[in-house]
Amino acid sequence: MAIPVSILHPGELDTSADKFPESRRIVQIRPLTIGRFQLIMKASRQDAGLIPLLMIKESLVEPTLSLEQVKQLPLGLVNFLIDNIREISGLTGKKNLS
């Protein structure tokens, strides 16, 4: 998946392909399994803020990042990755129980 330049470099006016080639903006993510999701929920029981960070750490195949590295990612990139992880993991729809 290619990450848009606007996510990686917010406010950058020159977004030319020469300056930001797509090959340097590619990441590979995998869907979360129920087992991994349960582990994430258990590990983040005391700190709900860890949920998105652990989701990224567990889903990101390439490049692999440590939790400390994930914590250093810009917020816009975290939101972009979480949206895509939720989509490929089937977590996008909300059930209406009424």
XYZ file of C-alpha atoms in Angstrom, residues 22-97:
76
model
C 6.226 5.712 -4.535
C 8.752 2.935 -3.916
C 9.842 4.756 -0.736
C 6.239 5.145 0.469
C 5.152 1.491 0.235
C 4.212 -0.488 3.337
C 2.785 -3.977 3.637
C 0.105 -4.700 6.218
C -1.774 -7.862 7.113
C -5.217 -8.267 8.649
C -5.479 -8.775 12.378
C -6.634 -12.212 13.452
C -9.027 -12.663 16.350
C -6.154 -14.151 18.355
C -3.902 -11.147 17.788
C -6.758 -8.750 18.493
C -7.495 -10.495 21.801
C -3.818 -10.248 22.774
C -3.817 -6.539 21.913
C -6.913 -5.966 24.047
C -5.406 -7.903 26.950
C -2.055 -6.098 26.717
C -3.728 -2.687 26.603
C -6.171 -3.293 29.453
C -4.450 -0.694 31.668
C -3.760 1.803 28.852
C -6.305 2.034 26.025
C -3.944 4.378 24.175
C -1.813 1.342 23.351
C -4.543 -0.268 21.223
C -3.829 1.597 17.948
C -0.069 1.366 18.477
C -0.193 -2.386 19.041
C -2.547 -2.795 16.077
C 0.054 -1.123 13.856
C 2.929 -3.110 15.348
C 1.120 -6.416 14.789
C -0.236 -5.600 11.314
C 2.790 -3.937 9.750
C 4.737 -6.568 7.814
C 7.139 -4.301 5.940
C 8.826 -2.361 7.374
C 8.786 -4.035 10.756
C 8.776 -1.552 13.615
C 9.239 -1.909 17.352
C 6.614 -0.464 19.688
C 8.982 2.407 20.463
C 9.301 3.180 16.746
C 5.518 3.050 16.300
C 5.187 5.539 19.173
C 7.317 8.004 17.179
C 5.051 7.961 14.086
C 3.169 11.168 13.249
C -0.484 11.127 14.311
C -1.758 11.509 10.739
C 0.183 8.423 9.662
C -1.130 6.461 12.660
C -4.719 7.383 11.720
C -4.123 6.428 8.075
C -2.629 3.047 9.006
C -5.365 2.279 11.562
C -8.096 3.068 9.023
C -6.515 0.644 6.545
C -5.863 -2.057 9.156
C -9.484 -1.845 10.316
C -10.693 -2.127 6.722
C -8.627 -5.198 5.786
C -9.443 -6.830 9.135
C -13.190 -6.394 8.667
C -13.579 -3.906 11.510
C -15.127 -1.059 9.509
C -18.839 -1.704 9.910
C -20.747 -1.010 13.090
C -23.660 -3.217 13.990
C -26.964 -1.528 14.610
C -28.662 -3.562 17.327
